PDB file of C-alpha atoms in Angstrom:
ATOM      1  CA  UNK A  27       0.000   0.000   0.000  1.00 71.00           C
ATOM      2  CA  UNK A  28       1.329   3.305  -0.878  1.00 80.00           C
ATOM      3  CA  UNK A  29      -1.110   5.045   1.725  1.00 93.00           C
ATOM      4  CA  UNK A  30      -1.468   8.642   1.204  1.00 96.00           C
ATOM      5  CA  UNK A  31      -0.113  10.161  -1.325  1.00 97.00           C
ATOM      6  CA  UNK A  32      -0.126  13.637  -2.187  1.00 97.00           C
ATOM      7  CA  UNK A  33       1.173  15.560  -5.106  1.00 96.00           C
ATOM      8  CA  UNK A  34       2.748  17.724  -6.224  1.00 96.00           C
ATOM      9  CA  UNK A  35       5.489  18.103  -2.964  1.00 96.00           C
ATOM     10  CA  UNK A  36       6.106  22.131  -3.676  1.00 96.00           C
ATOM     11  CA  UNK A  37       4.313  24.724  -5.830  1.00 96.00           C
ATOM     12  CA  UNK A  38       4.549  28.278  -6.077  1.00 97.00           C
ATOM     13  CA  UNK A  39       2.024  30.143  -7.532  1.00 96.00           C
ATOM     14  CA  UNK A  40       1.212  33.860  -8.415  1.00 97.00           C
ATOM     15  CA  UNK A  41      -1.441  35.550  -6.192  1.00 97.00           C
ATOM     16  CA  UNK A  42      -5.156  35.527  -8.332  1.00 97.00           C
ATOM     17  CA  UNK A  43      -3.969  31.686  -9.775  1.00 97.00           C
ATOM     18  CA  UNK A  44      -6.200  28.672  -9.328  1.00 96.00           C
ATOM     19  CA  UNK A  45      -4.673  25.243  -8.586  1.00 95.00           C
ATOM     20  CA  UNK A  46      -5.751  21.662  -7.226  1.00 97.00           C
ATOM     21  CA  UNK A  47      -3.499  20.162  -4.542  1.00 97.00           C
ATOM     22  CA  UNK A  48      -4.090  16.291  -5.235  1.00 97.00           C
ATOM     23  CA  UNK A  49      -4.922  13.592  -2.278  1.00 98.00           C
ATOM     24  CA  UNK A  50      -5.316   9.103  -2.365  1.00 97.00           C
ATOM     25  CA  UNK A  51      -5.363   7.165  -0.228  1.00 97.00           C
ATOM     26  CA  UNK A  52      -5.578   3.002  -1.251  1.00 95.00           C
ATOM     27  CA  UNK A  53      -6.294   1.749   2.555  1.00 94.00           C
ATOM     28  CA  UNK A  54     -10.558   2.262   1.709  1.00 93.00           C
ATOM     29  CA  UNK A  55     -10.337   4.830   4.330  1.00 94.00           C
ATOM     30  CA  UNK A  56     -13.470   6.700   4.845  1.00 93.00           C
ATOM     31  CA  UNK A  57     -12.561   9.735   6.442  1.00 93.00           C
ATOM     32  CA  UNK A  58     -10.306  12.133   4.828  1.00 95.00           C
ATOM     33  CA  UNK A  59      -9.466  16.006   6.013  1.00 95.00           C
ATOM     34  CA  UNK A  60      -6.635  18.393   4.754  1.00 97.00           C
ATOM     35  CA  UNK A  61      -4.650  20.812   7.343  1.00 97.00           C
ATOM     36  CA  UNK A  62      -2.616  23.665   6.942  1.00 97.00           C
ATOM     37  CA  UNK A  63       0.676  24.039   8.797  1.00 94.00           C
ATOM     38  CA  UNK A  64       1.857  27.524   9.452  1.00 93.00           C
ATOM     39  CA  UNK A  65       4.654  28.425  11.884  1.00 87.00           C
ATOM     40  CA  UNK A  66       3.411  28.798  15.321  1.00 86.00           C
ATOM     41  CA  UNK A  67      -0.156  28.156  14.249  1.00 89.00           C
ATOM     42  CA  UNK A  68       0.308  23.978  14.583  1.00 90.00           C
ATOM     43  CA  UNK A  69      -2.401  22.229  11.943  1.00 93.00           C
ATOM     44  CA  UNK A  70      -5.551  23.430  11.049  1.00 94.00           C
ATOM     45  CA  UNK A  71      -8.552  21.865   9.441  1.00 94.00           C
ATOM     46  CA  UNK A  72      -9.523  22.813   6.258  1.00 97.00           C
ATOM     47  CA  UNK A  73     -12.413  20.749   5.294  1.00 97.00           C
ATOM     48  CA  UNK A  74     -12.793  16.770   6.347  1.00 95.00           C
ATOM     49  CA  UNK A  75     -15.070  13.992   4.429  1.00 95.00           C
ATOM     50  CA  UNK A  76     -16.863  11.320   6.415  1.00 92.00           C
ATOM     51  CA  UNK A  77     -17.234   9.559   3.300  1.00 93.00           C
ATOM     52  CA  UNK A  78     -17.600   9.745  -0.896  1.00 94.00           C
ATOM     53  CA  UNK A  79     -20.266  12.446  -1.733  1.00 95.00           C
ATOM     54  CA  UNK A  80     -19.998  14.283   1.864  1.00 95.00           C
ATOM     55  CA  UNK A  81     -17.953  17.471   2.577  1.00 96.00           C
ATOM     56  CA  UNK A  82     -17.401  19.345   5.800  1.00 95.00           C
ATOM     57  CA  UNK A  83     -15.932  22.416   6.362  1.00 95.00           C
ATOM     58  CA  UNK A  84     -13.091  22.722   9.365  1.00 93.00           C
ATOM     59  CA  UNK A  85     -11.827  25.591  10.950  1.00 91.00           C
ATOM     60  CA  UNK A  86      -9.977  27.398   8.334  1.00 95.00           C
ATOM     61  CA  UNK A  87     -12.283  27.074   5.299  1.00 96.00           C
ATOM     62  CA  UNK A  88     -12.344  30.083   3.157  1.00 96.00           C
ATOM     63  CA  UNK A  89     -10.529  30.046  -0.297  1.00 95.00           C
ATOM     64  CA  UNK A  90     -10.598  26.197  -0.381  1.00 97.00           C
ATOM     65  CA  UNK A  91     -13.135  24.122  -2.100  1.00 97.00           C
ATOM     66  CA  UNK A  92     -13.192  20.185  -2.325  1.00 97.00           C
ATOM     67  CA  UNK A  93     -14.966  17.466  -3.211  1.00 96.00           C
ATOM     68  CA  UNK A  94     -15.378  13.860  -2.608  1.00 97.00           C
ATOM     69  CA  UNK A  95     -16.421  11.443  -5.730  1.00 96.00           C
ATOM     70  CA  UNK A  96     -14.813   8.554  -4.695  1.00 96.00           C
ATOM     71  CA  UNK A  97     -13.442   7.004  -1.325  1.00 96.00           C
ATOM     72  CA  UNK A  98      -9.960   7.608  -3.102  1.00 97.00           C
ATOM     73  CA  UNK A  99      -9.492  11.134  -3.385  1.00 97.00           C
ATOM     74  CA  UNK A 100     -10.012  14.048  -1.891  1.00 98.00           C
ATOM     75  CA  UNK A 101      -8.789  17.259  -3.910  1.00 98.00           C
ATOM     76  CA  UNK A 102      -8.236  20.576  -2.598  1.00 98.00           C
ATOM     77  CA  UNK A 103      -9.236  23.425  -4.643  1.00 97.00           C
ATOM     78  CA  UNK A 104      -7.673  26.959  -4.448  1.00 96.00           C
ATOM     79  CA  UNK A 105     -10.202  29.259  -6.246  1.00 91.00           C
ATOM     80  CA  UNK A 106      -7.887  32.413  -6.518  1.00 96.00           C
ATOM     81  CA  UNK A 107      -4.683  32.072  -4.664  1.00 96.00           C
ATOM     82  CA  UNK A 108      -3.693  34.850  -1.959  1.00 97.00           C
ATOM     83  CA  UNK A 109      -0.229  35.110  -0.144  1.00 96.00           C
ATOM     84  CA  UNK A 110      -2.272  34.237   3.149  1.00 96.00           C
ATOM     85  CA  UNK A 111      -2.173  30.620   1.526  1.00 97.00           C
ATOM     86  CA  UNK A 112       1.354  30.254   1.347  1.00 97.00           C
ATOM     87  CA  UNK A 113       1.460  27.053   3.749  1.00 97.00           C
ATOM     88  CA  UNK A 114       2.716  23.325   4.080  1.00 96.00           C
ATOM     89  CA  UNK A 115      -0.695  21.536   3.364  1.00 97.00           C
ATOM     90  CA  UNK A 116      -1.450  17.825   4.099  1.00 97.00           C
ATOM     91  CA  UNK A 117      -3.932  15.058   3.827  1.00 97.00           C
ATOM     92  CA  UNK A 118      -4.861  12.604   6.159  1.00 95.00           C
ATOM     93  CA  UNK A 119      -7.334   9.644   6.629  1.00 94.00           C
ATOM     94  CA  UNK A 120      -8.294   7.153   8.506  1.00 92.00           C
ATOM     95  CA  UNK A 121     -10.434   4.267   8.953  1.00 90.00           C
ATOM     96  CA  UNK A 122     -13.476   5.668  10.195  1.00 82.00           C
ATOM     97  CA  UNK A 123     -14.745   9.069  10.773  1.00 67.00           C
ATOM     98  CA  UNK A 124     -14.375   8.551  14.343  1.00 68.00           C
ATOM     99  CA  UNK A 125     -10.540   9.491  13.781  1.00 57.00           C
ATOM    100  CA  UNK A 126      -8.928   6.731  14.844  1.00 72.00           C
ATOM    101  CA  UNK A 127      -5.613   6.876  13.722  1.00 86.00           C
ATOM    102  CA  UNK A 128      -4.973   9.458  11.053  1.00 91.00           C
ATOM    103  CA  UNK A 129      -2.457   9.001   8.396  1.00 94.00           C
ATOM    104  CA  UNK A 130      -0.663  11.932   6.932  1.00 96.00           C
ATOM    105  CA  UNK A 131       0.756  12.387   3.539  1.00 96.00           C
ATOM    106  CA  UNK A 132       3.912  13.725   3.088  1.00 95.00           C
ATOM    107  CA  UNK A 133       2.751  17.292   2.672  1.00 95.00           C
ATOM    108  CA  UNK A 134       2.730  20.134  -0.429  1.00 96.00           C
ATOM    109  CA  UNK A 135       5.092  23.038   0.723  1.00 96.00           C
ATOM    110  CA  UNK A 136       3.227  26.130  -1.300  1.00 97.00           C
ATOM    111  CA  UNK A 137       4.210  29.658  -1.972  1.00 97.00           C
ATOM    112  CA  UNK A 138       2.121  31.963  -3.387  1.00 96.00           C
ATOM    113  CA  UNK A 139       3.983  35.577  -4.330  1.00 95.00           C
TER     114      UNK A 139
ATOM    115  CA  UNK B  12     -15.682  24.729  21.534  1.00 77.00           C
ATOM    116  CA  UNK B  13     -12.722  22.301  21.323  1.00 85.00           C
ATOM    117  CA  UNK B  14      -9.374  23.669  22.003  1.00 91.00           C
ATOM    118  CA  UNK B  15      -5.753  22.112  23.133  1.00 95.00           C
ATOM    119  CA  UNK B  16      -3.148  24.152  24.306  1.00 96.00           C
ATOM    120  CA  UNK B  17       0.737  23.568  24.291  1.00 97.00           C
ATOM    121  CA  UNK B  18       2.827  25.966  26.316  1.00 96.00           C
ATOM    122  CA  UNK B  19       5.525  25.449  25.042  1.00 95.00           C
ATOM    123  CA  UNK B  20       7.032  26.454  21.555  1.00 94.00           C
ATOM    124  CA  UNK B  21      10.569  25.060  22.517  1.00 96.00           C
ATOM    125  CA  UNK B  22      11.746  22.518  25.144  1.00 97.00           C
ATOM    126  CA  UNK B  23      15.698  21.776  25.111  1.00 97.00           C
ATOM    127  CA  UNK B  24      16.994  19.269  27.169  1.00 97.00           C
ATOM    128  CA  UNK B  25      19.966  17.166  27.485  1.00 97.00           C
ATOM    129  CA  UNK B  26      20.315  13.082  26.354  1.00 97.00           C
ATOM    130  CA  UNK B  27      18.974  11.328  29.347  1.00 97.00           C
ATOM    131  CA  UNK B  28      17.047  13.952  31.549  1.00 97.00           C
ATOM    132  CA  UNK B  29      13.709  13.508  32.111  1.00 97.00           C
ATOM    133  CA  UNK B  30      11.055  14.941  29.442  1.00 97.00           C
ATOM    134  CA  UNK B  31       7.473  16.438  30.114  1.00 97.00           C
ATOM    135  CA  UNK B  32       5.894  17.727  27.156  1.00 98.00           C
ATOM    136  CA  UNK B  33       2.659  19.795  27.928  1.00 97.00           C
ATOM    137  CA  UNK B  34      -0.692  19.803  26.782  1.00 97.00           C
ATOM    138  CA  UNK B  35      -4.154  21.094  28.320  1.00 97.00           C
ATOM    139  CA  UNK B  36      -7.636  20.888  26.467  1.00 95.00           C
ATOM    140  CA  UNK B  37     -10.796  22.387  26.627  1.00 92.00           C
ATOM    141  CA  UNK B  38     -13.854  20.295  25.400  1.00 89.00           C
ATOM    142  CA  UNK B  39     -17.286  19.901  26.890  1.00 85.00           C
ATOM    143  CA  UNK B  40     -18.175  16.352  25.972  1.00 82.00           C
ATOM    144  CA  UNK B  41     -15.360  12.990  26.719  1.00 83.00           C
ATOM    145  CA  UNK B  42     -12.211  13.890  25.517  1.00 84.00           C
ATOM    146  CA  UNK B  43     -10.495  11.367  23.461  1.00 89.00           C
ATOM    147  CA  UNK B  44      -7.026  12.886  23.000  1.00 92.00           C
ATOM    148  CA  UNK B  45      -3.447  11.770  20.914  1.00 94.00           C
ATOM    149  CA  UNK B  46      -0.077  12.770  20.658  1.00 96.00           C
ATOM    150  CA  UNK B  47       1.513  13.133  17.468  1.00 96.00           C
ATOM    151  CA  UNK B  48       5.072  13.542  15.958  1.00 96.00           C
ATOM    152  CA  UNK B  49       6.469  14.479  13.328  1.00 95.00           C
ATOM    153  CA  UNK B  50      10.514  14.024  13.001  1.00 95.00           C
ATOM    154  CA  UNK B  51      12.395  16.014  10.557  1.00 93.00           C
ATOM    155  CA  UNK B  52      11.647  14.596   6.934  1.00 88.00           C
ATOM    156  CA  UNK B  53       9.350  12.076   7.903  1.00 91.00           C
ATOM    157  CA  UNK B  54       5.648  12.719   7.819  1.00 93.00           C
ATOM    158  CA  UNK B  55       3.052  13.128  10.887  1.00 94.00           C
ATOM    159  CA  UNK B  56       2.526  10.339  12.528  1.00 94.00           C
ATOM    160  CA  UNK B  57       0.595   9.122  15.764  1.00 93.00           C
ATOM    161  CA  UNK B  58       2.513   7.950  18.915  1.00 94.00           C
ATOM    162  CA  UNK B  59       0.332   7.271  21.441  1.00 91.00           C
ATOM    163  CA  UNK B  60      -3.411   8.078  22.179  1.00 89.00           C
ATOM    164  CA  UNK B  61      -4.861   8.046  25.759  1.00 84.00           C
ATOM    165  CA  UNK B  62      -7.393   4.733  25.357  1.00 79.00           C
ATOM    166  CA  UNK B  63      -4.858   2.804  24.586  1.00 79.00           C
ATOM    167  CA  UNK B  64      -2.773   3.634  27.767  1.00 76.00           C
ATOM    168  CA  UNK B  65       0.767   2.309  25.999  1.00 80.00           C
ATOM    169  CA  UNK B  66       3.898   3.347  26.174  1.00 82.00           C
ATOM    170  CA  UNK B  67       6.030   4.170  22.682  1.00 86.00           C
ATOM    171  CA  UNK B  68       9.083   4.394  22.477  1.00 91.00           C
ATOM    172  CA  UNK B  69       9.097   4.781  26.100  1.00 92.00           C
ATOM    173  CA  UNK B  70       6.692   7.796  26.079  1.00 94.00           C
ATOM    174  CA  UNK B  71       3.742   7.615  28.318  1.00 93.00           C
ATOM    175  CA  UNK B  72       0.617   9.955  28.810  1.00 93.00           C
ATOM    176  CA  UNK B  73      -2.353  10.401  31.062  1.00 88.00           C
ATOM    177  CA  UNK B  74      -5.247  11.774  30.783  1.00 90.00           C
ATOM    178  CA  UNK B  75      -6.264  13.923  33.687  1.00 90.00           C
ATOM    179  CA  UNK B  76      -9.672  14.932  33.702  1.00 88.00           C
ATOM    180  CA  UNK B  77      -9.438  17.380  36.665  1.00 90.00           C
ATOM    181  CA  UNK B  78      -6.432  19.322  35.454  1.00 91.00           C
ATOM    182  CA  UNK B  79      -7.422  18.638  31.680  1.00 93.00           C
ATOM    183  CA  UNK B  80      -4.291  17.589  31.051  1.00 94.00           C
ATOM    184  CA  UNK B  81      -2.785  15.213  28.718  1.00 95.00           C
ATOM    185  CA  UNK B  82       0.934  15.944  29.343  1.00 96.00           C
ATOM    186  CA  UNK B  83       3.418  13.672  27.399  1.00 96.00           C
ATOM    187  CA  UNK B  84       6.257  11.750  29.118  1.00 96.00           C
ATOM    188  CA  UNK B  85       9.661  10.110  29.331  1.00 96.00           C
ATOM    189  CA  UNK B  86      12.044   9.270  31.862  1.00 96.00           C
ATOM    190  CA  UNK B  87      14.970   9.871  30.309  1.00 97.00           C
ATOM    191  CA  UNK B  88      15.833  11.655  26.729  1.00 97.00           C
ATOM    192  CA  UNK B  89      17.364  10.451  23.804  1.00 97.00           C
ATOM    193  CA  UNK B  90      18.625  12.362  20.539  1.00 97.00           C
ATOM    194  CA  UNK B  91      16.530  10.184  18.373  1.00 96.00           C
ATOM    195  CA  UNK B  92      13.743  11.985  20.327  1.00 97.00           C
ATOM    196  CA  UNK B  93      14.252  15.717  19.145  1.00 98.00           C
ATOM    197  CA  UNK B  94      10.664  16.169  16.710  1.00 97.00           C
ATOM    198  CA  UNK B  95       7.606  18.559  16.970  1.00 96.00           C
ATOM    199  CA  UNK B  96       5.003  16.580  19.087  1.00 97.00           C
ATOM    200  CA  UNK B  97       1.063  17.994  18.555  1.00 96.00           C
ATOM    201  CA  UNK B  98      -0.966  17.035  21.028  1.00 96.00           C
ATOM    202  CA  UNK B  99      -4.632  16.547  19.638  1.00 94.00           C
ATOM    203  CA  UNK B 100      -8.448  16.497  20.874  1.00 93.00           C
ATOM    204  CA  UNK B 101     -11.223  14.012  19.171  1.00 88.00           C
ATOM    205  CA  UNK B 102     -14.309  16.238  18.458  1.00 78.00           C
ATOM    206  CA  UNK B 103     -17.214  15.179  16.549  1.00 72.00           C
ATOM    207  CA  UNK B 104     -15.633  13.950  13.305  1.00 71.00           C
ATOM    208  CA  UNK B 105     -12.658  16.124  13.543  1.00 83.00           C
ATOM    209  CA  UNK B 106      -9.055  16.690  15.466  1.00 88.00           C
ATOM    210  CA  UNK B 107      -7.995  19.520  16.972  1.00 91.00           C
ATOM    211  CA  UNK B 108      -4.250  20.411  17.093  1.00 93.00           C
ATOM    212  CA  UNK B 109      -2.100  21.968  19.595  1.00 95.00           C
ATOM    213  CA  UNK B 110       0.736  24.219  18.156  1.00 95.00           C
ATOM    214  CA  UNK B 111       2.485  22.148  18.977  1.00 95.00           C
ATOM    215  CA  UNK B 112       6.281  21.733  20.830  1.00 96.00           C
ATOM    216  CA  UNK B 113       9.678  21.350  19.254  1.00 96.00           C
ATOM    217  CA  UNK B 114      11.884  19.012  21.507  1.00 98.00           C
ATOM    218  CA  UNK B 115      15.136  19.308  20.490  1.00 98.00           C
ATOM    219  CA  UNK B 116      17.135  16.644  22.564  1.00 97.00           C
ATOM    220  CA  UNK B 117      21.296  17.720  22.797  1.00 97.00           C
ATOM    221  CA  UNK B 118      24.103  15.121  23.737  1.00 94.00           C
TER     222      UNK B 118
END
């Protein structure tokens, strides 16, 4: 199993641009959520799934738009970038939307100028 | 509301002293609460969470209702040790982060 994967691992983008930060996971993991990482913030939620077809929205939400069409993937949509964004960002499932163990992917490091 | 709090930013200590990571919460229903680490290029992962009352890697934590405390520890440091540990709250279908604490562990 490759469990989470994430790509692309960096991107820099100008402010205004759109872009999809990919997410899979092959474990049939229900639950899937992105965070942000920012220095001296910790992680923050983004938006979560419980499941293919159903979105939440976490505690940092605006800008970001995703979707859930399969159990697979879980893409997160930047509508019009803004240097506010610039942030490591990563994925994470688990089994169960009762967050047991959450697994992380290895993280997209992006810069927007 | 659901929040964890980690004091500390930075804890420096030397190879075999005694570790105590931090970590307070604030959640109205039963807290179910995890630590996680993350060493340097390597991704997030969990070490222990409270149910399971382990010990990794010779860490240990308990949960302390009265003090709302969750405070992560070791007996005695090793280099191998020196990561950013989050300590993080179950809510209803989401975790809650702490800041989180950089222990950087020196010879």
């Amino acid at each position: 199993n490759a469990g989470v994967t994430q790509t692309p691992k960096f991107q820099v983008l100008k402010t205004g641009q759109s872009m999809t930060l990919q997410c899979a996971q092959d474990m049939n993991h229900e639950y899937m959520s992105w965070y942000r990482q920012d220095p001296g913030m910790g992680l923050r939620l983004i938006h979560y799934s419980v499941g293919a077809g159903i979105t939440d929205q976490g505690e940092v939400p605006n800008g970001y738009n995703v979707s859930r069409s399969t159990t697979e993937d879980f893409p997160l949509r930047l509508l019009s970038a803004a240097p506010s964004q610039t942030s490591v960002y990563f994925c994470a499932s688990s089994r169960t939307g009762n967050n047991e163990k959450l697994f992380f992917g290895s993280g997209t490091q992006l810069s927007v100028l | 509301a659901q929040r964890v709090t980690q004091p500390e930013k930075l804890l420096s200590v030397f190879k075999g002293a005694p570790v105590e990571l931090k970590c307070n919460y604030s959640y109205s229903g039963s807290p179910e609460l995890f630590w996680y680490v993350q060493y340097s290029r390597q991704r997030l992962q969990l070490l222990l969470r409270h149910i399971s009352r382990e010990s990794i890697k010779g860490f240990t934590a308990d949960l302390n209702k009265g003090e709302t405390s969750f405070h992560l520890k070791k007996p005695f440091a090793q280099e191998e040790d020196s990561a950013m540990y989050y300590c993080a709250l179950r809510g209803y279908s989401t975790l809650t982060f702490g800041k989180g604490t950089m222990l950087l562990v020196s010879p």
